[in-house]
mmCIF file of C-alpha atoms in Angstrom:
data_model
loop_
_atom_site.group_PDB
_atom_site.id
_atom_site.type_symbol
_atom_site.label_atom_id
_atom_site.label_comp_id
_atom_site.label_asym_id
_atom_site.label_seq_id
_atom_site.Cartn_x
_atom_site.Cartn_y
_atom_site.Cartn_z
ATOM 1 C CA MET A 1 4.627 21.009 -22.450
ATOM 2 C CA LEU A 2 7.946 21.153 -20.629
ATOM 3 C CA THR A 3 11.168 21.677 -22.518
ATOM 4 C CA GLU A 4 14.144 19.503 -21.571
ATOM 5 C CA ARG A 5 15.749 22.566 -19.953
ATOM 6 C CA GLU A 6 12.646 23.304 -17.868
ATOM 7 C CA ALA A 7 12.360 19.655 -16.758
ATOM 8 C CA LYS A 8 15.958 19.615 -15.520
ATOM 9 C CA ILE A 9 15.611 22.945 -13.717
ATOM 10 C CA LEU A 10 12.341 21.750 -12.175
ATOM 11 C CA ASN A 11 14.150 18.669 -10.820
ATOM 12 C CA ILE A 12 16.868 20.778 -9.200
ATOM 13 C CA LEU A 13 14.334 23.210 -7.761
ATOM 14 C CA VAL A 14 11.993 20.538 -6.371
ATOM 15 C CA GLU A 15 14.750 18.483 -4.751
ATOM 16 C CA TYR A 16 16.265 21.559 -3.086
ATOM 17 C CA TYR A 17 12.830 22.614 -1.830
ATOM 18 C CA ILE A 18 12.079 19.114 -0.507
ATOM 19 C CA ASN A 19 15.412 18.998 1.305
ATOM 20 C CA LYS A 20 15.499 22.545 2.714
ATOM 21 C CA GLY A 21 11.910 23.741 2.665
ATOM 22 C CA GLU A 22 13.082 27.101 1.346
ATOM 23 C CA PRO A 23 12.369 29.066 -1.844
ATOM 24 C CA VAL A 24 14.965 28.551 -4.547
ATOM 25 C CA GLY A 25 16.720 31.540 -6.109
ATOM 26 C CA SER A 26 18.003 31.934 -9.658
ATOM 27 C CA SER A 27 21.609 32.172 -8.423
ATOM 28 C CA PHE A 28 21.361 28.703 -6.839
ATOM 29 C CA ILE A 29 20.033 27.157 -10.065
ATOM 30 C CA ALA A 30 22.709 29.003 -12.045
ATOM 31 C CA SER A 31 25.385 27.400 -9.862
ATOM 32 C CA ARG A 32 23.960 23.883 -10.354
ATOM 33 C CA TYR A 33 22.672 23.714 -13.915
ATOM 34 C CA THR A 34 24.897 23.496 -16.967
ATOM 35 C CA GLU A 35 24.326 23.060 -20.696
ATOM 36 C CA LYS A 36 27.157 21.595 -22.766
ATOM 37 C CA GLY A 37 29.490 22.172 -19.839
ATOM 38 C CA LYS A 38 28.590 25.841 -19.442
ATOM 39 C CA PHE A 39 26.698 27.548 -16.625
ATOM 40 C CA LEU A 40 23.766 29.810 -17.425
ATOM 41 C CA SER A 41 23.563 33.309 -15.981
ATOM 42 C CA SER A 42 21.145 34.224 -13.202
ATOM 43 C CA ALA A 43 19.364 36.543 -15.643
ATOM 44 C CA THR A 44 18.783 33.642 -18.055
ATOM 45 C CA ILE A 45 17.481 31.487 -15.204
ATOM 46 C CA ARG A 46 15.070 34.254 -14.163
ATOM 47 C CA ASN A 47 13.660 34.350 -17.700
ATOM 48 C CA ILE A 48 13.200 30.575 -17.603
ATOM 49 C CA PHE A 49 11.507 30.964 -14.206
ATOM 50 C CA LYS A 50 8.968 33.359 -15.775
ATOM 51 C CA LYS A 51 8.099 30.826 -18.478
ATOM 52 C CA MET A 52 7.764 28.065 -15.869
ATOM 53 C CA GLU A 53 5.510 30.312 -13.757
ATOM 54 C CA SER A 54 3.282 30.911 -16.774
ATOM 55 C CA LYS A 55 2.934 27.135 -17.112
ATOM 56 C CA GLY A 56 1.917 26.809 -13.452
ATOM 57 C CA LEU A 57 5.017 24.811 -12.479
ATOM 58 C CA ILE A 58 6.528 27.185 -9.912
ATOM 59 C CA GLU A 59 5.439 30.273 -8.034
ATOM 60 C CA LYS A 60 7.045 33.205 -6.285
ATOM 61 C CA THR A 61 6.639 33.486 -2.529
ATOM 62 C CA HIS A 62 5.770 36.699 -0.717
ATOM 63 C CA LEU A 63 8.716 36.435 1.644
ATOM 64 C CA SER A 64 11.464 35.873 -0.902
ATOM 65 C CA SER A 65 12.442 36.458 -4.497
ATOM 66 C CA GLY A 66 12.942 32.695 -4.820
ATOM 67 C CA ARG A 67 10.468 30.182 -6.232
ATOM 68 C CA VAL A 68 8.785 27.066 -4.877
ATOM 69 C CA PRO A 69 7.132 24.288 -6.873
ATOM 70 C CA THR A 70 3.373 24.396 -7.290
ATOM 71 C CA LYS A 71 1.390 21.224 -6.768
ATOM 72 C CA ARG A 72 1.288 20.819 -10.555
ATOM 73 C CA GLY A 73 5.060 21.193 -10.784
ATOM 74 C CA LEU A 74 5.569 18.679 -7.988
ATOM 75 C CA LYS A 75 3.174 16.273 -9.692
ATOM 76 C CA ILE A 76 5.098 16.444 -12.984
ATOM 77 C CA TYR A 77 8.404 15.949 -11.159
ATOM 78 C CA LEU A 78 7.004 12.856 -9.434
ATOM 79 C CA GLU A 79 5.508 11.409 -12.630
ATOM 80 C CA ASN A 80 8.910 11.663 -14.294
ATOM 81 C CA LEU A 81 10.657 10.223 -11.223
ATOM 82 C CA ALA A 82 8.276 7.248 -11.019
ATOM 83 C CA GLU A 83 8.724 6.583 -14.732
ATOM 84 C CA ASP A 84 12.513 6.603 -14.335
ATOM 85 C CA PHE A 85 12.261 4.030 -11.539
ATOM 86 C CA LYS A 86 9.923 1.839 -13.587
ATOM 87 C CA ASN A 87 12.326 1.951 -16.524
ATOM 88 C CA ASN A 88 15.307 1.289 -14.238
ATOM 89 C CA THR A 89 17.021 4.474 -15.393
ATOM 90 C CA ILE A 90 17.531 5.355 -11.718
ATOM 91 C CA GLY A 91 19.489 2.936 -9.551
ATOM 92 C CA PHE A 92 18.681 2.163 -5.931
ATOM 93 C CA SER A 93 20.135 4.583 -3.386
ATOM 94 C CA GLY A 94 21.820 2.843 -0.475
ATOM 95 C CA ASN A 95 21.720 -0.859 0.225
ATOM 96 C CA LEU A 96 19.068 -2.479 2.396
ATOM 97 C CA GLU A 97 20.185 -6.088 1.978
ATOM 98 C CA TYR A 98 22.053 -6.229 5.265
ATOM 99 C CA LYS A 99 19.022 -4.788 7.077
ATOM 100 C CA ILE A 100 16.478 -7.218 5.642
ATOM 101 C CA ASP A 101 16.241 -10.300 7.831
ATOM 102 C CA ILE A 102 13.801 -12.407 5.851
ATOM 103 C CA GLN A 103 13.771 -16.158 6.252
ATOM 104 C CA LYS A 104 12.216 -18.513 3.748
ATOM 105 C CA GLY A 105 11.019 -20.846 6.466
ATOM 106 C CA ARG A 106 8.909 -18.208 8.187
ATOM 107 C CA ASP A 107 5.266 -17.720 7.322
ATOM 108 C CA LEU A 108 4.284 -15.128 4.744
ATOM 109 C CA MET A 109 2.515 -12.878 7.240
ATOM 110 C CA THR A 110 5.602 -12.557 9.448
ATOM 111 C CA ASN A 111 7.795 -11.711 6.472
ATOM 112 C CA LEU A 112 5.346 -9.135 5.097
ATOM 113 C CA GLU A 113 5.155 -7.402 8.465
ATOM 114 C CA THR A 114 8.953 -7.408 8.679
ATOM 115 C CA TYR A 115 9.134 -5.601 5.339
ATOM 116 C CA ALA A 116 6.526 -3.056 6.492
ATOM 117 C CA GLU A 117 8.529 -2.393 9.675
ATOM 118 C CA ILE A 118 11.738 -1.883 7.664
ATOM 119 C CA LEU A 119 9.884 0.501 5.362
ATOM 120 C CA GLU A 120 8.640 2.591 8.290
ATOM 121 C CA ARG A 121 12.008 2.606 10.026
ATOM 122 C CA GLU A 122 14.050 3.549 6.950
ATOM 123 C CA THR A 123 11.722 6.306 5.698
ATOM 124 C CA GLY A 124 10.392 7.853 8.908
ATOM 125 C CA ALA A 125 6.935 7.897 7.298
ATOM 126 C CA VAL A 126 3.786 5.892 8.041
ATOM 127 C CA SER A 127 4.039 2.460 6.433
ATOM 128 C CA LEU A 128 0.973 0.662 5.071
ATOM 129 C CA LEU A 129 0.787 -3.024 4.259
ATOM 130 C CA LEU A 130 -2.099 -4.098 2.047
ATOM 131 C CA LEU A 131 -2.339 -7.870 2.388
ATOM 132 C CA PRO A 132 -3.041 -10.000 -0.699
ATOM 133 C CA ASP A 133 -6.709 -9.823 -1.637
ATOM 134 C CA PHE A 134 -8.067 -12.721 0.395
ATOM 135 C CA PHE A 135 -11.169 -13.169 -1.732
ATOM 136 C CA SER A 136 -9.032 -13.910 -4.808
ATOM 137 C CA THR A 137 -6.408 -15.960 -2.920
ATOM 138 C CA LYS A 138 -6.546 -19.738 -3.189
ATOM 139 C CA VAL A 139 -7.716 -21.421 -0.001
ATOM 140 C CA LYS A 140 -5.893 -24.360 1.568
ATOM 141 C CA ARG A 141 -8.557 -25.231 4.111
ATOM 142 C CA ILE A 142 -11.512 -23.964 6.143
ATOM 143 C CA ASP A 143 -12.000 -25.145 9.723
ATOM 144 C CA PHE A 144 -14.822 -24.657 12.193
ATOM 145 C CA VAL A 145 -14.068 -24.534 15.919
ATOM 146 C CA LYS A 146 -16.815 -24.725 18.532
ATOM 147 C CA LEU A 147 -16.603 -21.891 21.067
ATOM 148 C CA SER A 148 -19.931 -22.429 22.822
ATOM 149 C CA GLU A 149 -23.268 -24.062 22.120
ATOM 150 C CA ARG A 150 -24.165 -21.480 19.478
ATOM 151 C CA LYS A 151 -20.878 -19.808 18.615
ATOM 152 C CA VAL A 152 -18.464 -21.167 16.024
ATOM 153 C CA LEU A 153 -15.076 -19.797 15.014
ATOM 154 C CA ALA A 154 -14.494 -20.104 11.249
ATOM 155 C CA VAL A 155 -10.814 -20.105 10.239
ATOM 156 C CA ILE A 156 -9.771 -19.802 6.594
ATOM 157 C CA VAL A 157 -6.139 -20.602 5.714
ATOM 158 C CA SER A 158 -4.774 -19.652 2.290
ATOM 159 C CA VAL A 159 -2.189 -21.566 0.259
ATOM 160 C CA ASN A 160 0.270 -18.868 1.395
ATOM 161 C CA ASN A 161 -0.583 -19.585 5.041
ATOM 162 C CA LEU A 162 -2.353 -16.271 5.538
ATOM 163 C CA PHE A 163 -5.523 -16.689 7.551
ATOM 164 C CA ARG A 164 -8.793 -14.973 8.374
ATOM 165 C CA GLU A 165 -11.154 -15.846 11.182
ATOM 166 C CA ALA A 166 -14.642 -14.807 12.190
ATOM 167 C CA ILE A 167 -17.225 -15.802 14.767
ATOM 168 C CA ILE A 168 -20.464 -17.209 13.355
ATOM 169 C CA GLU A 169 -23.596 -17.042 15.507
ATOM 170 C CA MET A 170 -25.510 -20.306 15.111
ATOM 171 C CA PRO A 171 -29.328 -20.336 15.341
ATOM 172 C CA TYR A 172 -29.142 -23.756 16.997
ATOM 173 C CA SER A 173 -26.791 -25.922 19.048
ATOM 174 C CA VAL A 174 -24.129 -27.749 17.028
ATOM 175 C CA GLY A 175 -21.796 -30.598 17.966
ATOM 176 C CA TYR A 176 -18.036 -30.975 17.390
ATOM 177 C CA GLN A 177 -18.482 -33.886 14.975
ATOM 178 C CA ASP A 178 -20.941 -31.961 12.819
ATOM 179 C CA LEU A 179 -18.415 -29.122 12.479
ATOM 180 C CA ILE A 180 -15.661 -31.581 11.532
ATOM 181 C CA THR A 181 -17.962 -33.185 8.963
ATOM 182 C CA ALA A 182 -18.777 -29.808 7.408
ATOM 183 C CA SER A 183 -15.078 -28.803 7.345
ATOM 184 C CA ASN A 184 -14.073 -32.073 5.713
ATOM 185 C CA TYR A 185 -16.756 -31.715 3.056
ATOM 186 C CA ILE A 186 -15.584 -28.205 2.105
ATOM 187 C CA ASN A 187 -11.878 -29.052 2.216
ATOM 188 C CA VAL A 188 -12.167 -32.250 0.175
ATOM 189 C CA ASN A 189 -14.298 -30.632 -2.512
ATOM 190 C CA PHE A 190 -13.055 -27.033 -2.674
ATOM 191 C CA SER A 191 -9.435 -26.853 -1.484
ATOM 192 C CA GLY A 192 -7.278 -24.893 -3.959
ATOM 193 C CA LEU A 193 -10.123 -22.623 -5.060
ATOM 194 C CA THR A 194 -10.567 -18.959 -4.220
ATOM 195 C CA LEU A 195 -13.244 -17.796 -1.781
ATOM 196 C CA PHE A 196 -15.167 -16.386 -4.729
ATOM 197 C CA GLU A 197 -15.101 -19.785 -6.440
ATOM 198 C CA ILE A 198 -15.907 -21.634 -3.207
ATOM 199 C CA LYS A 199 -18.957 -19.487 -2.597
ATOM 200 C CA LYS A 200 -20.266 -20.179 -6.100
ATOM 201 C CA LYS A 201 -19.675 -23.947 -5.810
ATOM 202 C CA LEU A 202 -21.194 -24.071 -2.317
ATOM 203 C CA LEU A 203 -24.353 -22.568 -3.755
ATOM 204 C CA ASP A 204 -24.417 -25.260 -6.464
ATOM 205 C CA SER A 205 -23.872 -27.958 -3.801
ATOM 206 C CA ILE A 206 -26.682 -26.594 -1.638
ATOM 207 C CA LYS A 207 -29.006 -26.635 -4.649
ATOM 208 C CA ASP A 208 -28.025 -30.256 -5.297
ATOM 209 C CA GLY A 209 -29.003 -31.169 -1.741
ATOM 210 C CA LEU A 210 -25.671 -32.036 -0.009
ATOM 211 C CA ASN A 211 -26.855 -35.646 0.077
ATOM 212 C CA GLN A 212 -23.712 -37.055 1.728
ATOM 213 C CA LEU A 213 -24.168 -34.857 4.847
ATOM 214 C CA ASN A 214 -26.484 -35.163 7.823
ATOM 215 C CA ASP A 215 -29.006 -32.428 8.533
ATOM 216 C CA VAL A 216 -26.858 -30.506 11.065
ATOM 217 C CA ALA A 217 -23.747 -30.595 8.848
ATOM 218 C CA LYS A 218 -25.880 -29.385 5.943
ATOM 219 C CA ARG A 219 -26.974 -26.384 7.997
ATOM 220 C CA VAL A 220 -23.357 -25.630 8.940
ATOM 221 C CA VAL A 221 -22.342 -25.627 5.248
ATOM 222 C CA LYS A 222 -25.254 -23.340 4.405
ATOM 223 C CA LEU A 223 -24.208 -20.949 7.180
ATOM 224 C CA ALA A 224 -20.634 -21.033 5.885
ATOM 225 C CA TYR A 225 -21.957 -19.993 2.475
ATOM 226 C CA GLU A 226 -23.995 -17.164 4.011
ATOM 227 C CA ASN A 227 -21.076 -15.903 6.128
ATOM 228 C CA ILE A 228 -18.154 -16.021 3.699
ATOM 229 C CA ASP A 229 -18.547 -12.302 2.969
ATOM 230 C CA LYS A 230 -18.444 -11.546 6.707
ATOM 231 C CA ILE A 231 -15.295 -13.628 7.155
ATOM 232 C CA TYR A 232 -13.591 -11.464 4.549
ATOM 233 C CA GLN A 233 -13.397 -8.074 6.274
ATOM 234 C CA GLU A 234 -11.593 -5.442 4.200
ATOM 235 C CA GLU A 235 -10.396 -3.473 7.222
ATOM 236 C CA ASP A 236 -8.509 -6.580 8.351
ATOM 237 C CA GLY A 237 -6.593 -6.513 5.083
ATOM 238 C CA ILE A 238 -4.531 -3.420 5.893
ATOM 239 C CA ILE A 239 -1.835 -3.009 8.548
ATOM 240 C CA ILE A 240 -0.405 0.342 9.668
ATOM 241 C CA LYS A 241 3.127 0.762 11.022
ATOM 242 C CA GLY A 242 4.793 3.892 12.413
ATOM 243 C CA LEU A 243 1.721 5.994 13.151
ATOM 244 C CA HIS A 244 3.807 7.808 15.779
ATOM 245 C CA ASN A 245 5.833 9.374 12.951
ATOM 246 C CA ILE A 246 3.051 11.852 12.195
ATOM 247 C CA LEU A 247 3.663 13.439 15.600
ATOM 248 C CA ASP A 248 6.966 14.864 14.321
ATOM 249 C CA ASP A 249 6.498 18.647 14.289
ATOM 250 C CA ARG A 250 8.439 18.817 11.022
ATOM 251 C CA TYR A 251 5.371 17.198 9.433
ATOM 252 C CA VAL A 252 2.377 18.483 11.372
ATOM 253 C CA LYS A 253 2.344 21.911 12.962
ATOM 254 C CA GLU A 254 -1.422 22.267 13.316
ATOM 255 C CA VAL A 255 -3.714 20.196 15.529
ATOM 256 C CA ARG A 256 -6.390 20.467 12.836
ATOM 257 C CA ILE A 257 -4.218 18.616 10.304
ATOM 258 C CA LEU A 258 -3.151 16.040 12.897
ATOM 259 C CA LYS A 259 -6.807 15.347 13.699
ATOM 260 C CA THR A 260 -7.644 14.837 10.020
ATOM 261 C CA LEU A 261 -4.691 12.483 9.599
ATOM 262 C CA ILE A 262 -5.658 10.326 12.561
ATOM 263 C CA GLU A 263 -9.271 10.181 11.386
ATOM 264 C CA ASN A 264 -8.094 8.887 8.008
ATOM 265 C CA PHE A 265 -5.949 6.177 9.565
ATOM 266 C CA GLU A 266 -8.826 5.123 11.830
ATOM 267 C CA LYS A 267 -11.095 4.611 8.807
ATOM 268 C CA LYS A 268 -9.264 1.470 7.754
ATOM 269 C CA LYS A 269 -11.941 0.360 5.317
ATOM 270 C CA ASN A 270 -11.649 3.657 3.388
ATOM 271 C CA LEU A 271 -7.856 3.391 3.510
ATOM 272 C CA TYR A 272 -8.080 -0.162 2.172
ATOM 273 C CA HIS A 273 -10.176 0.983 -0.785
ATOM 274 C CA LEU A 274 -7.878 3.950 -1.468
ATOM 275 C CA ILE A 275 -4.730 1.806 -1.647
ATOM 276 C CA SER A 276 -6.375 -1.128 -3.439
ATOM 277 C CA SER A 277 -7.617 1.200 -6.209
ATOM 278 C CA TYR A 278 -3.958 1.426 -7.334
ATOM 279 C CA ILE A 279 -3.081 -2.238 -6.853
ATOM 280 C CA ASN A 280 -2.844 -2.968 -10.576
ATOM 281 C CA GLN A 281 -0.220 -0.248 -11.020
ATOM 282 C CA GLU A 282 3.384 -1.193 -10.347
ATOM 283 C CA LEU A 283 4.280 2.154 -8.764
ATOM 284 C CA THR A 284 2.087 5.139 -7.890
ATOM 285 C CA VAL A 285 2.852 8.513 -6.319
ATOM 286 C CA ASN A 286 -0.218 10.558 -5.414
ATOM 287 C CA LEU A 287 -0.308 14.038 -3.882
ATOM 288 C CA ASP A 288 -3.958 13.810 -2.875
ATOM 289 C CA PHE A 289 -3.978 11.827 0.348
ATOM 290 C CA PRO A 290 -7.170 12.961 2.113
ATOM 291 C CA ALA A 291 -5.287 15.159 4.600
ATOM 292 C CA GLU A 292 -3.840 18.580 3.860
ATOM 293 C CA ASN A 293 -0.206 18.660 2.687
ATOM 294 C CA PHE A 294 0.243 14.874 2.765
ATOM 295 C CA SER A 295 0.896 12.447 -0.073
ATOM 296 C CA PHE A 296 1.323 8.710 -0.522
ATOM 297 C CA ILE A 297 3.436 6.242 -2.498
ATOM 298 C CA ILE A 298 2.241 2.745 -3.434
ATOM 299 C CA SER A 299 4.308 -0.167 -4.717
ATOM 300 C CA SER A 300 2.355 -3.325 -5.578
ATOM 301 C CA TYR A 301 3.473 -6.962 -5.333
ATOM 302 C CA SER A 302 2.143 -10.412 -6.211
ATOM 303 C CA VAL A 303 2.285 -13.664 -4.282
ATOM 304 C CA ALA A 304 2.080 -17.282 -5.337
ATOM 305 C CA GLY A 305 -1.329 -17.943 -6.844
ATOM 306 C CA GLY A 306 -1.536 -14.500 -8.431
ATOM 307 C CA ALA A 307 -3.145 -12.503 -5.602
ATOM 308 C CA LYS A 308 -1.897 -8.941 -5.324
ATOM 309 C CA GLY A 309 -1.042 -6.739 -2.380
ATOM 310 C CA ALA A 310 0.812 -3.454 -1.906
ATOM 311 C CA PHE A 311 3.176 -1.530 0.306
ATOM 312 C CA GLY A 312 2.287 2.099 0.947
ATOM 313 C CA LEU A 313 3.902 5.154 2.495
ATOM 314 C CA VAL A 314 2.102 8.220 3.796
ATOM 315 C CA GLY A 315 4.192 11.308 4.465
ATOM 316 C CA PRO A 316 4.291 15.072 4.011
ATOM 317 C CA LEU A 317 4.344 16.670 0.564
ATOM 318 C CA ARG A 318 7.985 17.489 1.202
ATOM 319 C CA MET A 319 9.091 13.923 1.881
ATOM 320 C CA ASN A 320 12.199 12.626 0.135
ATOM 321 C CA TYR A 321 10.487 10.874 -2.772
ATOM 322 C CA ARG A 322 13.679 9.769 -4.527
ATOM 323 C CA LYS A 323 14.962 8.030 -1.382
ATOM 324 C CA ASN A 324 11.598 6.634 -0.304
ATOM 325 C CA ILE A 325 10.662 5.249 -3.732
ATOM 326 C CA SER A 326 14.102 3.624 -3.896
ATOM 327 C CA ILE A 327 13.538 1.957 -0.504
ATOM 328 C CA MET A 328 10.065 0.737 -1.495
ATOM 329 C CA ARG A 329 11.357 -0.714 -4.749
ATOM 330 C CA GLN A 330 14.216 -2.501 -2.982
ATOM 331 C CA ILE A 331 11.770 -4.028 -0.515
ATOM 332 C CA THR A 332 9.390 -5.152 -3.278
ATOM 333 C CA HIS A 333 12.218 -6.667 -5.318
ATOM 334 C CA SER A 334 13.716 -8.385 -2.264
ATOM 335 C CA MET A 335 10.345 -9.892 -1.369
ATOM 336 C CA ILE A 336 9.844 -11.274 -4.871
ATOM 337 C CA GLU A 337 13.367 -12.693 -5.050
ATOM 338 C CA GLN A 338 13.434 -14.277 -1.584
ATOM 339 C CA MET A 339 9.914 -15.558 -1.138
ATOM 340 C CA PHE A 340 7.884 -15.914 -4.263
ATOM 341 C CA ILE A 341 10.047 -16.837 -7.239
ATOM 342 C CA LYS A 342 10.457 -20.587 -7.370
#
């Protein structure tokens, strides 16, 4: 258990290390930390360092008499920092309002991407945008577009004007009117439901016989039911901005680490599952991104209808967490205020 003194010294030490990348000496802490208006001596700080080392919070480097935070110490610092942001005991640093060009009239997708681009630009890290879970988002309409005799494009549009599309291979030739009939049936009966609910109700309708449809339209509806899971592709639900930032040699000095990073970003389905596992948490900082010496921050959001999404940042362990969390929170708050509160 950390004492209040140790927690404050840990904060000073971690933030210096993040900023400079250098071990922190007792004389530096002694010049920055006061109790009741008085500075502590370097000897007192060194004794506190020994206690913090025994708790696994800091460690001595071979090249210097100074200390650096351990992963455990950094984790505790970040847990406390995230809690302070959640409780609004830390104000936002800087002001992004003049940089955020969000227009209410634009579609949700455009605005979300704009926020992700601002996040990447202002932090210098890799920005991730997890789109609202499409399977739990209410659907406005589903349309079928004929591409060829046996290929149909299915387009699903949500109430937030997000969309997904997929090509369905038909086992038989289908006409334009049959596709329109099938679309109208689904939209009249199931508009305003989620994909999960639509799939369940389509199954009930198929069991009841779809009596108001002709044979071809019935087959189209059955194929729609069978292909809903294919239309919802998880890897399409995550967007990556600023991948070029990982090429900065301040972050990656080894080709091996760079290769691992790129492999992780290419596995979009895995990345989707990683970020979405934290979607019910307002703010998360995690030091265990699956690439050596990299971490990630996640800030979740909700859209009309209750579906959730998230903004994410991936950067080096030594990224400026205080600044980057502040930027993410400003973006999340701005999005809620400008687009979703009615």
